Amino acid sequence: MEYNFNDIERKWQKYWKENQTYRTENGGDKPKYYVLDMFPYPSGAGLHVGHPLGYIASDIVARYKRLKGYNVLHPMGYDAFGLPAEQYAIQTGRHPADTTKENIARYREQLDKIGFSFDWSREVQTCDPKYYKWTQWIFVQLFKSWYNCKTQKAESIDTLVALFESEGFNGTTHRVLTGDIEHDVKPFTAAAWKNFSEKEKSDVLMNFRLAYLGEAWVNWCPALGTVLANDEVKDGVSERGGYPVERKRMPQWSMRITAYADRLLNDLNGLDWSDSIKEAQRNWIGKSEGSSIEFRIADSELRIEVFTTRPDTIFGVTFVTLAPEHELVDKITNAEYKEAVTAYVNVAKNKSERERQAEKKVSGQFTGAYVIHPFTNEKVPVYIGEYVLAGYGTGAVMAVPAHDSRDFAFAKHFNLGIPQVVTAPEDHDFSKESYDAKEGKLINSDFLNGLNVKDAVRRAIDEIEKRGIGQGKVNFRLRDAAFGRQRYWGEPIPVYYKTVPSSTSTPLSLTTELIPEVMDESDLPLILPEVDKFLPTESGEPPLARAKNWTYTPPNERTNSTPASPQDGGEELKRTNSTHASPQPLSGGEGLSESEEDLIVEEAARHYKTANKDGWAKLKNMARENRTKLTPAEEVLWERLRNNKIGHKIRRQHPIDFFIADFICIRARVIIEVDGSYHSDADQLAYDEHRTFVLNEMGFKVIRFTNEEVLKSTDDVVSRITNVLDSEREAALSFGELGEARAAGGKYQLETTTMPGWAGSSWYFLRYMDPQNDKELVSKEVADYWKNIDLYLGGAEHATGHLLYVRFWTKFLYDIGKISVNEPAQKLVNQGMIQGMSMIARVVSRKLPTIRIIPGKPIVDPVGNTTPTSLLIEQEDLIIGENFRQGLPVERPIHIPVEFCEFGSGSYYITEEGLSKLKEKYPQFVSFRFANAEDISNLWTDLFKAEISQDVLSTLEAIDKRTLRSEVEKMSKRWLNVVNPEDICDQYGADTLRLYEMFLGPLEQHKPWSTNGISGTHNFLKRFFRLFAEVSNDAPAEAELKVLHRTLKKVADDIERMSFNTCVSTFMIAVNELNDLKCNKRAVLEPLVIALSPFAPHAAEELWSVLGNKDSVTKAIFPAIDEKYLVDNTVNYPVQFNGKMRFTIALAADMKPADVEKEVLASAEAQKYLEGKAPKKVIVVPKKIVNVVM
RNA sequence: GCCCGGAUGGCGGAAUCGGUAGACGCGCUGGUCUCAAACACCAGUGGAUUAACCUCCAUGCCGGUUCGACUCCGGCUCCGGGUACCA
């Protein structure tokens, strides 16, 4: 049998789609199994070969579990908000909604080609208002909640208010968690609380809310008017544009994840996650117990509070170091040091946190100030140093150089004392390094002398508390999560700022004060507004500040004349000539209006030139004629659907684009086709497929029934149609309609920052359970059925980000009773990253004497100014080749897109032709060319200030300029090293891709992508098909059954332990062996097809039907394994002498160890190695090995 | 810097609990088929030594535990990921 993968794959993908093979119901008798892939972000680069690795693995598990009788939930969707789309929007002016929609369509197309068993009816997109309504809803709940440390759970803020009203707040009974730099809320009485102004109450409660407006350190770039990620800062300037960046404290919406620190830490123990991930989370949470200690500043009332995990070493303190941003720096610095301190602060301020931590060079600056040691009363100098981070602990450390390596380096550098206070091993040299271990006895430490470290810590805290200079404290490295972004493309934060008359008149707010409030739940979602540019405003406010009428009136303050919504009224910005995330609904009236017709024609014309006004008129006439001659089936159906009988307006024989739909509900955008028998014809099938594709593109859903179905089970057909229409009615709501549905607008300013990328992905696993629910984020009943994820698959790069946030939100939703699980995923597996091979050219840039203008695409600078149609080239970039080893001036490595590079005779290179193609696609490379003799001679002259000799020149010229260096890196658009899986599908088929990606190696391991060896998996499929040439119904031989059952056993075991590469090997071995046995028995092949179906579903479906099965192989049952074929009655014992394998000997499996020893020693082979001597000892491990010790 | 991983033939990898290191696939070599090529099929393939058998060496490096170590322990080297606003 020949293996025509193209035909087979197309055929079965279509079959699955039409039969909704992978649709999953909530509930039923089967046990549930929820297998989820981490949310993909639909990047513009499309899916690369790394993405499917995890999806294939999870798909195999999903399919396998189905065969094992589980009800499997295996959904997919998109984490669609994010920076890249916004960046692209800034550069091109295209709306992120449009590009995101395109990217999603592209992803879907790519995903469909690989044959995944996702239930697409459950797809979610985080940028869809119907989805982010609930993200915002969760935010509102977080805002309205506080964390009660006594009950260890989130409670309504009302219970806290009640507490304040009855007993006030004494400052210590509740641990106040503020995150970032901790500060305490001052105690107040119940009476005082009642007298607080509204603003004061709001401020106090802000210290307790789980979503709160606080302050946080950020990388602020004034020129770009935005906050940058550490990633986007290089050497103190923005990566994009090279503008200065500084650390700045800014008001920020934050999430009090620190409240959950203990639970996030403790609950890790019950999870079936890899130890490394759990360890990473533990380290990230970074719970450390220690003490706060106050140091009084000499000749001042000011105090520095430090946090230390080693209060026992207090007598070893020789200096105190503050973070350069510390608020006291200005106040305590002596006039003498002002200049130096300011200079140092400015340098440190311009570095990102990561750069500062990675800095190996010790740096710091004395402030001229001293603190008084609380126990010895000695003066201790105060320094600032960039190794102290403002965001951790209190932003100040007491330095004990003898027992902390960073303090030690600092003390060495500044020549400060290093007194030892803990005993160390004798050979420890305190002039070379500190002794950091928490072992030893305290010395030189007054009342702590003689105690071991552990006891000394306790004793020191006691003493510190007794003297009132500090207290025992638990510190977490975990910081509260910044939740506001100065960006456009994210969920709007549903907060408005209520204005109230000022209670105290301060110079800044003379008449009014702002109180942040959350919107009423009934007004959600707050739709992302249209803006004219996706950039900050001129005054540096986030992009949403550009939205017209970005205001809100809460329900209780509304009057009838209040405008309905921010998107309402004459000021509304309407997006034209672009497609919305959800399609615009057409009006439901009889016949189409002129403008609706225009819309359809216009939409169709974008795809197909055949659609025009004339064609439309003809089509309408044809359709009208058709209505008079309906087929019997159509007639029957029409009687059931007409006149709004099923609650939806249906038309029959209605023209859409250049097709005529049998039945259509325009409002829900659903087309119902009733197919005659000729629809099984191949040409007709192809036409139908094309037609469905076009209609899908236009936003219509197409459902099909055969004449037979309609006539025989009309009730069933009608109810299926009704179901589809009911669910699509919701989906057809557009941006605008949702905006109207929410009565709002007017009185108060809305928040202008948006939520971060992780917001939508922190709860999506719940939405998949109940994706259409418009009453709540998930119904309790459904959530209780699916509980949590049984297998969660994703990259290890999410170890501390996403996985902590999703655990946090899950715990919160559990606390407020929305769900009954405490953790999102019971089992987690991290797939390794498929890395890309980056191509790097060595380039020397030279300024051109005159500016060259090259026609090309417009360029946009980082602040959004466009230079139209041409590129101004001020410099030339000469590619000098990897082998040109002379150090050259201003040489830099440049990434070249991998698709233009070639491999040959041991190295990667780019040809002239490749380079010119590259320039066409990527205008940033227009200034690149290969260096020639003249260039080399010029470079030489520049570098050595001497003429190049003819000999050297010809040597250098002979070197291949085209050679590139390769480097293994994360596959990413940024490194231009992305490989597309579709190319593989076209060449070898999806099943080969699936097998190959699994065959590459263990799932968890990182590996660079290479197609070497893909032919092996492809050949395997071909060989497998060949076994089915003539299938016989004869009873199989024992040997054949042995092959079968061993294969089944190994494959089942290996799937369970997620070892898919060995599964593929096992199948290969099976095929090789069956080939040798010339086996063509159905009884062997049929079970094998089932076992292979999770891996190569298209091929398996095809062979399954070839074997005469009518239903899909996905409905089969995984074959039972017969143990009797797994046992061997002889064992081939390897015999070792002194641990070295010498020979093997075949013995009965049930032979006793003593007999095995006897047999082995008696063997002729053994005599040779024994050389007549008696062995010292013989170790026999039954059924494993024999080791003779001489 | 800190945290988490990884390293086995020419290449991807196997060895699941400390028990025959190199399964399976690629590549390469030789052969069969063919006018020839492709496909397919058969055989070989870690290194050194050897005519062959034998023997020795080999799982990044150094050391340890053990009858026996790719696997466990201690110390390094190099590579990858994360490092809080990339997702």
Short mmCIF file of C-alpha atoms in Angstrom, two decimals, chain A residues 28-306:
data_model
loop_
_atom_site.label_atom_id
_atom_site.label_comp_id
_atom_site.label_asym_id
_atom_site.label_seq_id
_atom_site.Cartn_x
_atom_site.Cartn_y
_atom_site.Cartn_z
CA GLY A 28 -21.00 11.84 31.53
CA ASP A 29 -20.09 8.42 32.94
CA LYS A 30 -16.47 8.38 31.86
CA PRO A 31 -13.75 9.60 34.22
CA LYS A 32 -12.54 13.08 33.28
CA TYR A 33 -9.07 14.00 32.11
CA TYR A 34 -8.03 17.59 31.49
CA VAL A 35 -4.90 18.05 29.44
CA LEU A 36 -3.84 21.58 28.69
CA ASP A 37 -1.05 23.29 26.82
CA MET A 38 0.22 26.59 27.99
CA PHE A 39 -1.45 29.44 26.18
CA PRO A 40 0.38 30.46 23.03
CA TYR A 41 0.95 34.09 22.23
CA PRO A 42 0.12 34.49 18.52
CA SER A 43 3.26 36.25 17.40
CA GLY A 44 3.67 37.74 13.96
CA ALA A 45 6.36 35.22 13.14
CA GLY A 46 3.74 32.46 13.23
CA LEU A 47 4.09 29.09 14.77
CA HIS A 48 7.61 27.73 14.70
CA VAL A 49 8.73 24.14 14.99
CA GLY A 50 9.29 24.59 18.72
CA HIS A 51 5.64 25.30 19.53
CA PRO A 52 4.19 21.98 18.34
CA LEU A 53 6.63 19.96 20.42
CA GLY A 54 4.51 20.34 23.53
CA TYR A 55 1.23 20.31 21.60
CA ILE A 56 2.12 17.02 19.93
CA ALA A 57 3.03 15.49 23.27
CA SER A 58 -0.18 16.66 24.93
CA ASP A 59 -2.15 15.57 21.89
CA ILE A 60 -0.69 12.09 22.16
CA VAL A 61 -1.69 11.94 25.81
CA ALA A 62 -5.17 13.30 25.04
CA ARG A 63 -5.72 10.75 22.28
CA TYR A 64 -4.28 7.95 24.38
CA LYS A 65 -6.53 8.82 27.32
CA ARG A 66 -9.55 8.81 25.02
CA LEU A 67 -8.60 5.32 23.85
CA LYS A 68 -8.36 4.36 27.51
CA GLY A 69 -11.95 5.46 28.09
CA TYR A 70 -11.59 8.96 29.55
CA ASN A 71 -13.69 12.02 28.81
CA VAL A 72 -10.83 14.27 27.72
CA LEU A 73 -10.85 18.05 27.77
CA HIS A 74 -8.16 19.25 25.41
CA PRO A 75 -8.75 22.84 24.36
CA MET A 76 -6.68 25.55 22.74
CA GLY A 77 -6.85 29.32 22.53
CA TYR A 78 -4.73 32.42 22.51
CA ASP A 79 -3.09 34.74 24.97
CA ALA A 80 -3.66 37.53 22.54
CA PHE A 81 -2.83 40.74 24.36
CA GLY A 82 0.81 41.67 24.42
CA LEU A 83 3.63 43.96 23.64
CA PRO A 84 4.76 42.67 20.24
CA ALA A 85 1.42 43.49 18.59
CA GLU A 86 1.57 46.94 20.11
CA GLN A 87 5.15 47.50 19.05
CA TYR A 88 4.17 46.51 15.55
CA ALA A 89 1.21 48.87 15.71
CA ILE A 90 3.46 51.74 16.70
CA GLN A 91 5.76 51.00 13.80
CA THR A 92 3.12 50.51 11.15
CA GLY A 93 0.01 52.23 12.46
CA ARG A 94 -1.97 49.03 12.02
CA HIS A 95 -4.45 48.27 14.77
CA PRO A 96 -3.24 45.52 17.11
CA ALA A 97 -6.72 43.96 16.94
CA ASP A 98 -6.28 43.49 13.21
CA THR A 99 -2.78 42.13 13.29
CA THR A 100 -3.65 39.91 16.23
CA LYS A 101 -6.63 38.55 14.36
CA GLU A 102 -4.46 37.83 11.36
CA ASN A 103 -1.82 36.19 13.49
CA ILE A 104 -4.43 34.02 15.15
CA ALA A 105 -5.82 32.99 11.78
CA ARG A 106 -2.31 32.09 10.70
CA TYR A 107 -1.67 30.09 13.87
CA ARG A 108 -4.92 28.27 13.40
CA GLU A 109 -4.08 27.39 9.85
CA GLN A 110 -0.71 26.07 10.96
CA LEU A 111 -2.17 24.18 13.91
CA ASP A 112 -4.87 22.59 11.74
CA LYS A 113 -2.22 21.17 9.46
CA ILE A 114 -0.65 19.16 12.25
CA GLY A 115 -3.83 17.26 13.08
CA PHE A 116 -4.36 18.13 16.72
CA SER A 117 -7.41 16.86 18.57
CA PHE A 118 -8.33 20.21 20.11
CA ASP A 119 -11.95 20.94 20.84
CA TRP A 120 -12.06 24.21 18.94
CA SER A 121 -15.59 24.97 20.03
CA ARG A 122 -14.03 25.98 23.34
CA GLU A 123 -11.44 28.34 21.93
CA VAL A 124 -10.85 31.51 23.94
CA GLN A 125 -8.94 34.68 23.13
CA THR A 126 -7.88 36.96 25.95
CA CYS A 127 -8.45 40.08 23.84
CA ASP A 128 -12.09 39.20 23.25
CA PRO A 129 -14.35 41.40 25.40
CA LYS A 130 -16.46 38.35 26.19
CA TYR A 131 -13.34 36.87 27.73
CA TYR A 132 -11.75 39.87 29.37
CA LYS A 133 -15.05 40.82 30.92
CA TRP A 134 -14.21 38.08 33.40
CA THR A 135 -10.56 39.04 33.74
CA GLN A 136 -11.85 42.44 34.78
CA TRP A 137 -14.43 40.81 37.03
CA ILE A 138 -11.64 38.99 38.87
CA PHE A 139 -9.78 42.26 39.24
CA VAL A 140 -12.87 43.81 40.80
CA GLN A 141 -13.13 40.93 43.27
CA LEU A 142 -9.46 41.31 44.16
CA PHE A 143 -9.96 44.99 44.73
CA LYS A 144 -12.91 44.25 46.98
CA SER A 145 -10.96 41.72 49.04
CA TRP A 146 -8.28 41.70 51.69
CA TYR A 147 -6.21 38.89 53.07
CA ASN A 148 -7.04 37.90 56.59
CA CYS A 149 -3.87 36.47 58.08
CA LYS A 150 -5.79 34.87 60.92
CA THR A 151 -8.13 32.85 58.75
CA GLN A 152 -5.43 32.52 56.07
CA LYS A 153 -7.77 33.43 53.28
CA ALA A 154 -9.14 36.28 51.24
CA GLU A 155 -12.23 37.94 52.64
CA SER A 156 -14.50 40.71 51.54
CA ILE A 157 -13.13 44.13 52.40
CA ASP A 158 -16.41 44.66 54.26
CA THR A 159 -15.26 42.35 57.03
CA LEU A 160 -12.19 44.52 57.46
CA VAL A 161 -14.25 47.70 57.53
CA ALA A 162 -16.49 46.10 60.15
CA LEU A 163 -13.40 45.27 62.18
CA PHE A 164 -12.15 48.85 61.96
CA GLU A 165 -15.55 50.12 62.94
CA SER A 166 -15.73 47.94 66.00
CA GLU A 167 -12.13 47.80 67.23
CA GLY A 168 -10.02 50.07 65.08
CA PHE A 169 -6.57 48.91 64.11
CA ASN A 170 -3.71 48.37 66.52
CA GLY A 171 -0.95 48.06 64.00
CA THR A 172 0.32 44.67 65.08
CA THR A 173 -2.61 42.32 65.33
CA HIS A 174 -2.82 42.19 61.56
CA ARG A 175 0.29 41.81 59.60
CA VAL A 176 0.09 44.47 56.98
CA LEU A 177 1.35 43.30 53.67
CA THR A 178 2.25 46.07 51.35
CA GLY A 179 4.86 44.39 49.24
CA ASP A 180 7.80 46.21 47.77
CA ILE A 181 9.36 48.28 50.52
CA GLU A 182 7.24 47.51 53.53
CA HIS A 183 5.85 50.26 55.58
CA ASP A 184 3.44 50.01 58.41
CA VAL A 185 -0.01 51.42 58.72
CA LYS A 186 -0.22 53.44 61.90
CA PRO A 187 -2.67 52.24 64.54
CA PHE A 188 -6.00 53.97 64.93
CA THR A 189 -9.06 53.58 67.12
CA ALA A 190 -12.57 52.71 66.04
CA ALA A 191 -13.62 56.26 66.79
CA ALA A 192 -10.79 57.66 64.68
CA TRP A 193 -11.81 55.39 61.79
CA LYS A 194 -15.34 56.75 61.90
CA ASN A 195 -13.98 60.28 61.69
CA PHE A 196 -11.73 59.60 58.74
CA SER A 197 -12.68 61.33 55.53
CA GLU A 198 -13.67 59.19 52.58
CA LYS A 199 -10.24 59.74 51.09
CA GLU A 200 -8.44 58.74 54.28
CA LYS A 201 -10.51 55.58 54.53
CA SER A 202 -9.72 54.75 50.96
CA ASP A 203 -6.00 55.28 51.57
CA VAL A 204 -6.02 53.04 54.62
CA LEU A 205 -7.93 50.28 52.82
CA MET A 206 -5.49 50.48 49.90
CA ASN A 207 -2.94 48.94 52.25
CA PHE A 208 -5.08 45.85 52.53
CA ARG A 209 -6.80 45.33 49.18
CA LEU A 210 -5.49 42.42 47.10
CA ALA A 211 -5.52 44.65 44.03
CA TYR A 212 -4.29 48.03 45.08
CA LEU A 213 -2.83 51.27 43.91
CA GLY A 214 0.67 51.50 45.35
CA GLU A 215 4.06 52.68 44.34
CA ALA A 216 6.78 50.67 42.69
CA TRP A 217 10.22 51.09 41.17
CA VAL A 218 10.21 51.05 37.41
CA ASN A 219 12.54 51.75 34.51
CA TRP A 220 11.20 55.06 33.29
CA CYS A 221 12.18 56.32 29.88
CA PRO A 222 11.17 60.01 29.66
CA ALA A 223 11.87 60.28 25.94
CA LEU A 224 9.58 57.36 25.07
CA GLY A 225 7.16 58.35 27.81
CA THR A 226 6.90 54.80 28.97
CA VAL A 227 8.10 52.18 31.39
CA LEU A 228 10.53 49.63 30.02
CA ALA A 229 11.21 46.00 30.90
CA ASN A 230 14.70 45.22 32.14
CA ASP A 231 14.99 43.39 28.85
CA GLU A 232 14.49 46.59 26.93
CA VAL A 233 17.24 48.46 28.77
CA LYS A 234 20.82 48.07 27.65
CA ASP A 235 23.64 50.02 29.30
CA GLY A 236 21.30 52.55 30.84
CA VAL A 237 19.53 53.46 27.62
CA SER A 238 16.45 52.10 25.90
CA GLU A 239 17.20 49.32 23.46
CA ARG A 240 14.73 50.93 21.10
CA GLY A 241 16.05 54.37 20.19
CA GLY A 242 18.85 54.60 22.73
CA TYR A 243 17.17 57.10 25.04
CA PRO A 244 18.19 57.48 28.71
CA VAL A 245 16.33 55.40 31.27
CA GLU A 246 16.10 55.96 34.98
CA ARG A 247 14.78 54.11 37.99
CA LYS A 248 11.72 55.89 39.21
CA ARG A 249 9.10 55.30 41.81
CA MET A 250 5.65 55.53 40.28
CA PRO A 251 2.07 54.89 41.30
CA GLN A 252 1.19 51.44 40.04
CA TRP A 253 -1.72 49.08 40.29
CA SER A 254 -0.37 46.00 42.01
CA MET A 255 -1.43 42.53 43.09
CA ARG A 256 -0.79 41.53 46.66
CA ILE A 257 0.58 38.12 45.76
CA THR A 258 2.81 38.39 48.83
CA ALA A 259 -0.28 37.72 50.93
CA TYR A 260 -0.34 34.25 49.45
CA ALA A 261 3.41 33.69 49.77
CA ASP A 262 3.11 31.10 52.50
CA ARG A 263 0.38 29.16 50.80
CA LEU A 264 2.12 29.31 47.45
CA LEU A 265 5.17 27.89 49.18
CA ASN A 266 3.51 25.20 51.28
CA ASP A 267 1.10 23.89 48.67
CA LEU A 268 3.98 23.11 46.34
CA ASN A 269 4.53 19.97 48.37
CA GLY A 270 1.36 18.28 47.18
CA LEU A 271 1.96 18.88 43.49
CA ASP A 272 3.23 16.43 40.92
CA TRP A 273 5.65 18.90 39.39
CA SER A 274 9.33 18.48 38.73
CA ASP A 275 11.55 19.18 41.70
CA SER A 276 13.45 21.77 39.74
CA ILE A 277 10.35 23.84 39.06
CA LYS A 278 9.19 23.58 42.63
CA GLU A 279 12.66 24.56 43.77
CA ALA A 280 12.68 27.52 41.39
CA GLN A 281 9.35 28.67 42.84
CA ARG A 282 10.61 28.24 46.38
CA ASN A 283 13.64 30.33 45.59
CA TRP A 284 11.51 32.90 43.85
CA ILE A 285 9.21 33.21 46.83
CA GLY A 286 12.40 33.28 48.89
CA LYS A 287 11.05 33.03 52.38
CA SER A 288 13.66 34.09 54.88
CA GLU A 289 13.29 34.54 58.56
CA GLY A 290 15.24 37.20 60.30
CA SER A 291 14.81 40.50 61.96
CA SER A 292 14.39 44.15 61.29
CA ILE A 293 16.84 46.38 63.14
CA GLU A 294 16.82 50.14 63.42
CA PHE A 295 20.06 52.11 63.28
CA ARG A 296 19.82 55.64 64.60
CA ILE A 297 21.73 58.17 62.55
CA ALA A 298 24.34 60.07 64.53
CA ASP A 299 23.31 63.63 65.39
CA SER A 300 19.88 63.15 63.82
CA GLU A 301 16.41 61.90 64.54
CA LEU A 302 16.42 59.79 61.40
CA ARG A 303 16.63 56.03 61.53
CA ILE A 304 17.64 53.43 58.99
CA GLU A 305 15.74 50.18 59.16
CA VAL A 306 17.56 47.15 57.87
#
